[in-house]
JSON list of C-alpha atoms in Angstrom, two decimals:
[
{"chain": "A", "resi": 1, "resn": "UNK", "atom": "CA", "xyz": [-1.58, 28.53, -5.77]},
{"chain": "A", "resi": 2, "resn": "UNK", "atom": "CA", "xyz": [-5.23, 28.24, -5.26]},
{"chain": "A", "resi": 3, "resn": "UNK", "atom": "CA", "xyz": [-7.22, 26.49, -8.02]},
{"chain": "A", "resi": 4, "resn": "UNK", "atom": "CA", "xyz": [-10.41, 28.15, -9.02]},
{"chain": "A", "resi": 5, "resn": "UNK", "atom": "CA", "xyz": [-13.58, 26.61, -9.43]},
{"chain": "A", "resi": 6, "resn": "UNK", "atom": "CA", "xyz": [-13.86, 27.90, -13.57]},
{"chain": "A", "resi": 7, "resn": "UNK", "atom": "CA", "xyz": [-10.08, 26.17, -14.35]},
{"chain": "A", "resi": 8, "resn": "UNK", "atom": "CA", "xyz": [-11.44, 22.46, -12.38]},
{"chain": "A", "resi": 9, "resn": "UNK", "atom": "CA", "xyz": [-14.29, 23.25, -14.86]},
{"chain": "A", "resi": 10, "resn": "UNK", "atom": "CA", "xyz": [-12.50, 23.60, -17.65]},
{"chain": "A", "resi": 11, "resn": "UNK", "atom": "CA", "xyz": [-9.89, 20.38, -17.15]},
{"chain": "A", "resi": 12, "resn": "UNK", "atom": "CA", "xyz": [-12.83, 18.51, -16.87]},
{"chain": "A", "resi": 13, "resn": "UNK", "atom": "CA", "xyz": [-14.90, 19.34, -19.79]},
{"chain": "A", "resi": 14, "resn": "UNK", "atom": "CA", "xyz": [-11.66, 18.06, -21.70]},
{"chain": "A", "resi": 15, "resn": "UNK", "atom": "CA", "xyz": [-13.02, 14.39, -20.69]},
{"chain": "A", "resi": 16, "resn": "UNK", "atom": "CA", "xyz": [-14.49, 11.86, -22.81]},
{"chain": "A", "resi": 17, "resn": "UNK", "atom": "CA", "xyz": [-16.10, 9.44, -21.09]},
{"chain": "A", "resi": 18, "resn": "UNK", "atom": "CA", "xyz": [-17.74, 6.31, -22.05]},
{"chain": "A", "resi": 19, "resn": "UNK", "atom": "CA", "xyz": [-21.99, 6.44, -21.61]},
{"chain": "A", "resi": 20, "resn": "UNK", "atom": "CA", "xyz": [-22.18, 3.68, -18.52]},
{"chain": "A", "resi": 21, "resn": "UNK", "atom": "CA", "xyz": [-18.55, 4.50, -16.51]},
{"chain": "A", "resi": 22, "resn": "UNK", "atom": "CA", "xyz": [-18.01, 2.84, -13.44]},
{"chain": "A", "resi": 23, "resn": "UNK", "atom": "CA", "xyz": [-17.16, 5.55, -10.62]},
{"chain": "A", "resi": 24, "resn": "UNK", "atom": "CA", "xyz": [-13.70, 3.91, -10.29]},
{"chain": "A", "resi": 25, "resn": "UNK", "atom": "CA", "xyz": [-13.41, 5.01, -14.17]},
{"chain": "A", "resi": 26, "resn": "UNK", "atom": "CA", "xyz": [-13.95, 7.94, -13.59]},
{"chain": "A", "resi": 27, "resn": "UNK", "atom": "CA", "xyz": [-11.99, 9.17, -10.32]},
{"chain": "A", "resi": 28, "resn": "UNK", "atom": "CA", "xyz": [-8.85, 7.79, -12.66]},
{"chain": "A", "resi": 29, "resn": "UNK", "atom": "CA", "xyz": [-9.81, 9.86, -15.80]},
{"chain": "A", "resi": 30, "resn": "UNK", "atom": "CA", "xyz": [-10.98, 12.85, -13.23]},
{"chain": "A", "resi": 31, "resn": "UNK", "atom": "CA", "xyz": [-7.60, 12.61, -11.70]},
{"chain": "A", "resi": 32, "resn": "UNK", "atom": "CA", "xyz": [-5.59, 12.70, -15.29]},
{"chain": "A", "resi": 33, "resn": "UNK", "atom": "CA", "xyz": [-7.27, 15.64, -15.90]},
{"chain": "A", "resi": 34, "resn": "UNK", "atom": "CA", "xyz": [-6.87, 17.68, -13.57]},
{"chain": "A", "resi": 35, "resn": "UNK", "atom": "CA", "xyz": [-3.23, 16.27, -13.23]},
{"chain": "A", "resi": 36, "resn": "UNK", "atom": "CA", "xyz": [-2.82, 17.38, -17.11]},
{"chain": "A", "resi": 37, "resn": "UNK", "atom": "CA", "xyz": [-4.01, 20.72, -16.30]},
{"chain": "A", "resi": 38, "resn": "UNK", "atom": "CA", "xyz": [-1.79, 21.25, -13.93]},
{"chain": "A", "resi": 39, "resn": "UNK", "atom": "CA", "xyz": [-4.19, 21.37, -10.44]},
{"chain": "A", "resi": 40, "resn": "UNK", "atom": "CA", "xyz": [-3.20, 19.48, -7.60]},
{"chain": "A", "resi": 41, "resn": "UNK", "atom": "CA", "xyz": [-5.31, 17.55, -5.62]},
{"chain": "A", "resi": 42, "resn": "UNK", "atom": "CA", "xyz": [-5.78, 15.05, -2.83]},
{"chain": "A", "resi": 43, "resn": "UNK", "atom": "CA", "xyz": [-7.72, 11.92, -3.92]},
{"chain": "A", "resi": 44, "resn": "UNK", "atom": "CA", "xyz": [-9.99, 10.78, -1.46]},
{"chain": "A", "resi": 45, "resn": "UNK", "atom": "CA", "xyz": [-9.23, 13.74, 1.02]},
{"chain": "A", "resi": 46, "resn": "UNK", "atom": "CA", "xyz": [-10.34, 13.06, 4.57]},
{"chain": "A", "resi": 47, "resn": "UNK", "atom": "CA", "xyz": [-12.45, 16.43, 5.71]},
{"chain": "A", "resi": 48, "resn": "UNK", "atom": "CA", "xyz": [-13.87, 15.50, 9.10]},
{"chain": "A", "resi": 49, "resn": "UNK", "atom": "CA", "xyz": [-13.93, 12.35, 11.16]},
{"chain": "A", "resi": 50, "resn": "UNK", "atom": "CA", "xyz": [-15.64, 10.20, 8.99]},
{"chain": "A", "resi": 51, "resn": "UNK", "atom": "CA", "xyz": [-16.21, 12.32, 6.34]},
{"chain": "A", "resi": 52, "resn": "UNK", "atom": "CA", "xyz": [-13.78, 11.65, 2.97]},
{"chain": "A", "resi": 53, "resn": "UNK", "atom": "CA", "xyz": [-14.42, 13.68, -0.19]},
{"chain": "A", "resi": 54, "resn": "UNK", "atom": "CA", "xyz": [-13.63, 12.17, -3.82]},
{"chain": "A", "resi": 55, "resn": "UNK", "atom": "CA", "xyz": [-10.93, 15.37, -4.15]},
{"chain": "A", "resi": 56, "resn": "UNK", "atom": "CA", "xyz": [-9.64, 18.02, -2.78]},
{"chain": "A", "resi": 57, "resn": "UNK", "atom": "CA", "xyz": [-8.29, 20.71, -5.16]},
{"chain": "A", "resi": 58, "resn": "UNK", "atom": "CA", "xyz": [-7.23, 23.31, -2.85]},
{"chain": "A", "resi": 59, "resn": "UNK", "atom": "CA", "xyz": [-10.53, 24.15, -0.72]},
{"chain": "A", "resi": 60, "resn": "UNK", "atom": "CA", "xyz": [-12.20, 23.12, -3.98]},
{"chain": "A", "resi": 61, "resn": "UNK", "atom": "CA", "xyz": [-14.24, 19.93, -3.00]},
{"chain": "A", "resi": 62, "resn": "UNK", "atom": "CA", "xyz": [-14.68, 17.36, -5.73]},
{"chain": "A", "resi": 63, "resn": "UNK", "atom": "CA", "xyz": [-17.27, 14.67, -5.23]},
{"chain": "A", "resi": 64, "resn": "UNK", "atom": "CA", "xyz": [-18.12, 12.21, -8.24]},
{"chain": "A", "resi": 65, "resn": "UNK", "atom": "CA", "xyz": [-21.99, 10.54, -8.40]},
{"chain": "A", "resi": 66, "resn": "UNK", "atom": "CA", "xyz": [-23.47, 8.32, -10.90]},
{"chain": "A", "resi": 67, "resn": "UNK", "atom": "CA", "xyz": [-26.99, 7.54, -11.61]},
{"chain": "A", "resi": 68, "resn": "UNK", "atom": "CA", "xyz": [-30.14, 8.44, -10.89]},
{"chain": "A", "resi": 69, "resn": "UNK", "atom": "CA", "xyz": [-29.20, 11.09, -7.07]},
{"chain": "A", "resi": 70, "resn": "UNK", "atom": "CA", "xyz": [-31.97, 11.08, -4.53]},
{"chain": "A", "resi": 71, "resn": "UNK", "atom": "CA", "xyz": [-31.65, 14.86, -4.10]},
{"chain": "A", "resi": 72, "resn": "UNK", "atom": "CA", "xyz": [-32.43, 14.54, 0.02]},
{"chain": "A", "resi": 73, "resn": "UNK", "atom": "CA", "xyz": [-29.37, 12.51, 0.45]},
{"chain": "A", "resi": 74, "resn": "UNK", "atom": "CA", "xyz": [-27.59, 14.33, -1.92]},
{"chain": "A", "resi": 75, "resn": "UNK", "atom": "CA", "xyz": [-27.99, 17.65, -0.36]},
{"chain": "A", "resi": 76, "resn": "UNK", "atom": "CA", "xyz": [-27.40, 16.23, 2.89]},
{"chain": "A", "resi": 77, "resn": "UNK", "atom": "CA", "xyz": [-23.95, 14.83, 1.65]},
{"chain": "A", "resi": 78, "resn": "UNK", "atom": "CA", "xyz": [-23.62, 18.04, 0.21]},
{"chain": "A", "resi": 79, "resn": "UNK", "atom": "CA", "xyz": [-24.30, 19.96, 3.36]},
{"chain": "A", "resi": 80, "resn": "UNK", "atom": "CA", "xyz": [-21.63, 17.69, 5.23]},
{"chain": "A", "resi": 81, "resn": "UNK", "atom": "CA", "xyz": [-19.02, 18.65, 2.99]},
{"chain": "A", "resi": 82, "resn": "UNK", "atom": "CA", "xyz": [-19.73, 22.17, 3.06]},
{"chain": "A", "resi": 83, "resn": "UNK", "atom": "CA", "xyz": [-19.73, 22.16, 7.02]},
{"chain": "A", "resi": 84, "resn": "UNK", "atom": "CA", "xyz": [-15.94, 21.33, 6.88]},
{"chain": "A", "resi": 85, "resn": "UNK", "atom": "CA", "xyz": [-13.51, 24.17, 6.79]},
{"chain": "A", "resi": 86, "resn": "UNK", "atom": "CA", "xyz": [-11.29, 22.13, 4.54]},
{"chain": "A", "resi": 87, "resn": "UNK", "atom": "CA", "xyz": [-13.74, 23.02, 1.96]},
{"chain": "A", "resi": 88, "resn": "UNK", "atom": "CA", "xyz": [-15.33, 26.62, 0.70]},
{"chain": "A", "resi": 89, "resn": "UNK", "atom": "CA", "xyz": [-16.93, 24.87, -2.63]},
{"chain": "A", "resi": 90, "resn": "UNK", "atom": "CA", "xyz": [-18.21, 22.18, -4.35]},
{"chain": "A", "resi": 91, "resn": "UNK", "atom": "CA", "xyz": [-18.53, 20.82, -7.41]},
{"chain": "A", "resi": 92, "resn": "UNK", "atom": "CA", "xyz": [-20.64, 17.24, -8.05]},
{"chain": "A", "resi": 93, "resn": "UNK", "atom": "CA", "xyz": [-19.39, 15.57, -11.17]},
{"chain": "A", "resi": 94, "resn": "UNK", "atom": "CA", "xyz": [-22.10, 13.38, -12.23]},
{"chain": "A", "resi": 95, "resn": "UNK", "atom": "CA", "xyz": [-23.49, 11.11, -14.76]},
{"chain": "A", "resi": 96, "resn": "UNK", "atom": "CA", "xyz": [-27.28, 12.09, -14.70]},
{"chain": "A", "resi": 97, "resn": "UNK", "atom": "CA", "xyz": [-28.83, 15.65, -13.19]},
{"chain": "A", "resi": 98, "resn": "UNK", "atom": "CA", "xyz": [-28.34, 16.23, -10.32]},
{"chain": "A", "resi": 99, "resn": "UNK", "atom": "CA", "xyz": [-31.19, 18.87, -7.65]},
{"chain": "A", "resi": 100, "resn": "UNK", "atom": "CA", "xyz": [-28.67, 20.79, -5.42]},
{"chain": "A", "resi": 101, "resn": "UNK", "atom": "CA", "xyz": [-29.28, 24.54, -5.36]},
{"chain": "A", "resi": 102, "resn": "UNK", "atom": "CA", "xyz": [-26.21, 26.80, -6.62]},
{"chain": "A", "resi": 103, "resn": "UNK", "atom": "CA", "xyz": [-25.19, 27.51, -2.70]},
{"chain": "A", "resi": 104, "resn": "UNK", "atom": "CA", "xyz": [-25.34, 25.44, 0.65]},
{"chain": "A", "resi": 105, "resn": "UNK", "atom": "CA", "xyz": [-24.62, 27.38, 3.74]},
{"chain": "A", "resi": 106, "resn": "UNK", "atom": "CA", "xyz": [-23.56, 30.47, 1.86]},
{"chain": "A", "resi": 107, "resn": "UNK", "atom": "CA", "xyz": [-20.79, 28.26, -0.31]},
{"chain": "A", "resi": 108, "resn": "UNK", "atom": "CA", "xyz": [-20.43, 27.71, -3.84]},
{"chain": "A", "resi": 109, "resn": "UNK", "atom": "CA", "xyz": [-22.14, 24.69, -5.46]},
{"chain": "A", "resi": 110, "resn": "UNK", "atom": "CA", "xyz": [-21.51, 23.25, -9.32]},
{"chain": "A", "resi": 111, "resn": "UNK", "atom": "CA", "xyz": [-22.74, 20.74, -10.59]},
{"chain": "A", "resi": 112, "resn": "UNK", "atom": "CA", "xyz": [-21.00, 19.45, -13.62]},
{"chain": "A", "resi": 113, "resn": "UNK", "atom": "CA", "xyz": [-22.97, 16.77, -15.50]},
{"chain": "A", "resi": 114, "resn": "UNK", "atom": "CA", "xyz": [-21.02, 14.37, -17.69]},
{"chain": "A", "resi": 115, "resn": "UNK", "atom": "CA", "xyz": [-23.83, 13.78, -19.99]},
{"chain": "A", "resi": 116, "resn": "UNK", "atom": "CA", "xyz": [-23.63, 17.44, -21.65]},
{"chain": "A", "resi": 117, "resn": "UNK", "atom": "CA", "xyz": [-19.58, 16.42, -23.18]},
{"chain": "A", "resi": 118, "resn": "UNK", "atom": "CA", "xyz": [-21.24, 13.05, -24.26]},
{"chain": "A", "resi": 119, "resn": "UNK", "atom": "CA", "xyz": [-22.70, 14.62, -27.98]},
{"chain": "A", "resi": 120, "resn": "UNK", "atom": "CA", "xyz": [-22.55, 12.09, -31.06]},
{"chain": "A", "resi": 121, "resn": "UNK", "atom": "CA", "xyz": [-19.02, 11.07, -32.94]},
{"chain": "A", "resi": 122, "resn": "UNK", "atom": "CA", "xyz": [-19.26, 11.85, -36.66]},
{"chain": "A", "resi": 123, "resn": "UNK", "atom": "CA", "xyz": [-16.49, 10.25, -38.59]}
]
């Protein structure tokens, strides 16, 4: 069964991440995630020759970014990913905001920042 883009969404808002996570952190915690919820995925998914994608959930592209984006090479990356028929949408997991418009080439784009599940602890 096809994953949608709203249940990725949702396994990953169940994350709690630490403020400075290296991206190796966070493909494992990405992965438990969506292996808790169920959706299964291909970790570093090759998409094209010389193109590999963080996941692959389905046609659901996955592709994890921290720190400040350049949005030029970002959208280009973007764009790349998009151009493969492996993949019909995207969604950028990311540490900091990230400029990529809400489509690329007609396809689905969602960018999921990490910062907005950060909020303070109270004991």
């Amino acid at each position: 069964m096809q994953p949608e883009i709203e249940e990725i969404c949702a396994a990953l808002s169940a994350l709690r991440i630490p403020v400075a996570p290296e991206e190796r952190l966070l493909h494992g915690l990405i992965a438990e995630a969506l292996s808790k919820a169920g959706i299964a995925f291909e970790h570093e998914a090759v998409i094209a020759p010389r193109c590999r994608i963080d996941f692959l959930a389905g046609n659901i592209g996955i592709e994890v970014k921290r720190g400040r984006l350049e949005a030029g090479k970002l959208r280009a990356q973007a764009a790349r990913y998009l151009a493969s028929p492996a993949v019909s949408q995207l969604i950028l997991v990311t540490t900091d905001r990230a400029p990529l418009p809400d489509s690329i080439s007609g396809k689905r784009v969602v960018v999921f920042g990490l910062n907005r599940l950060w909020g303070v602890a109270l004991p």
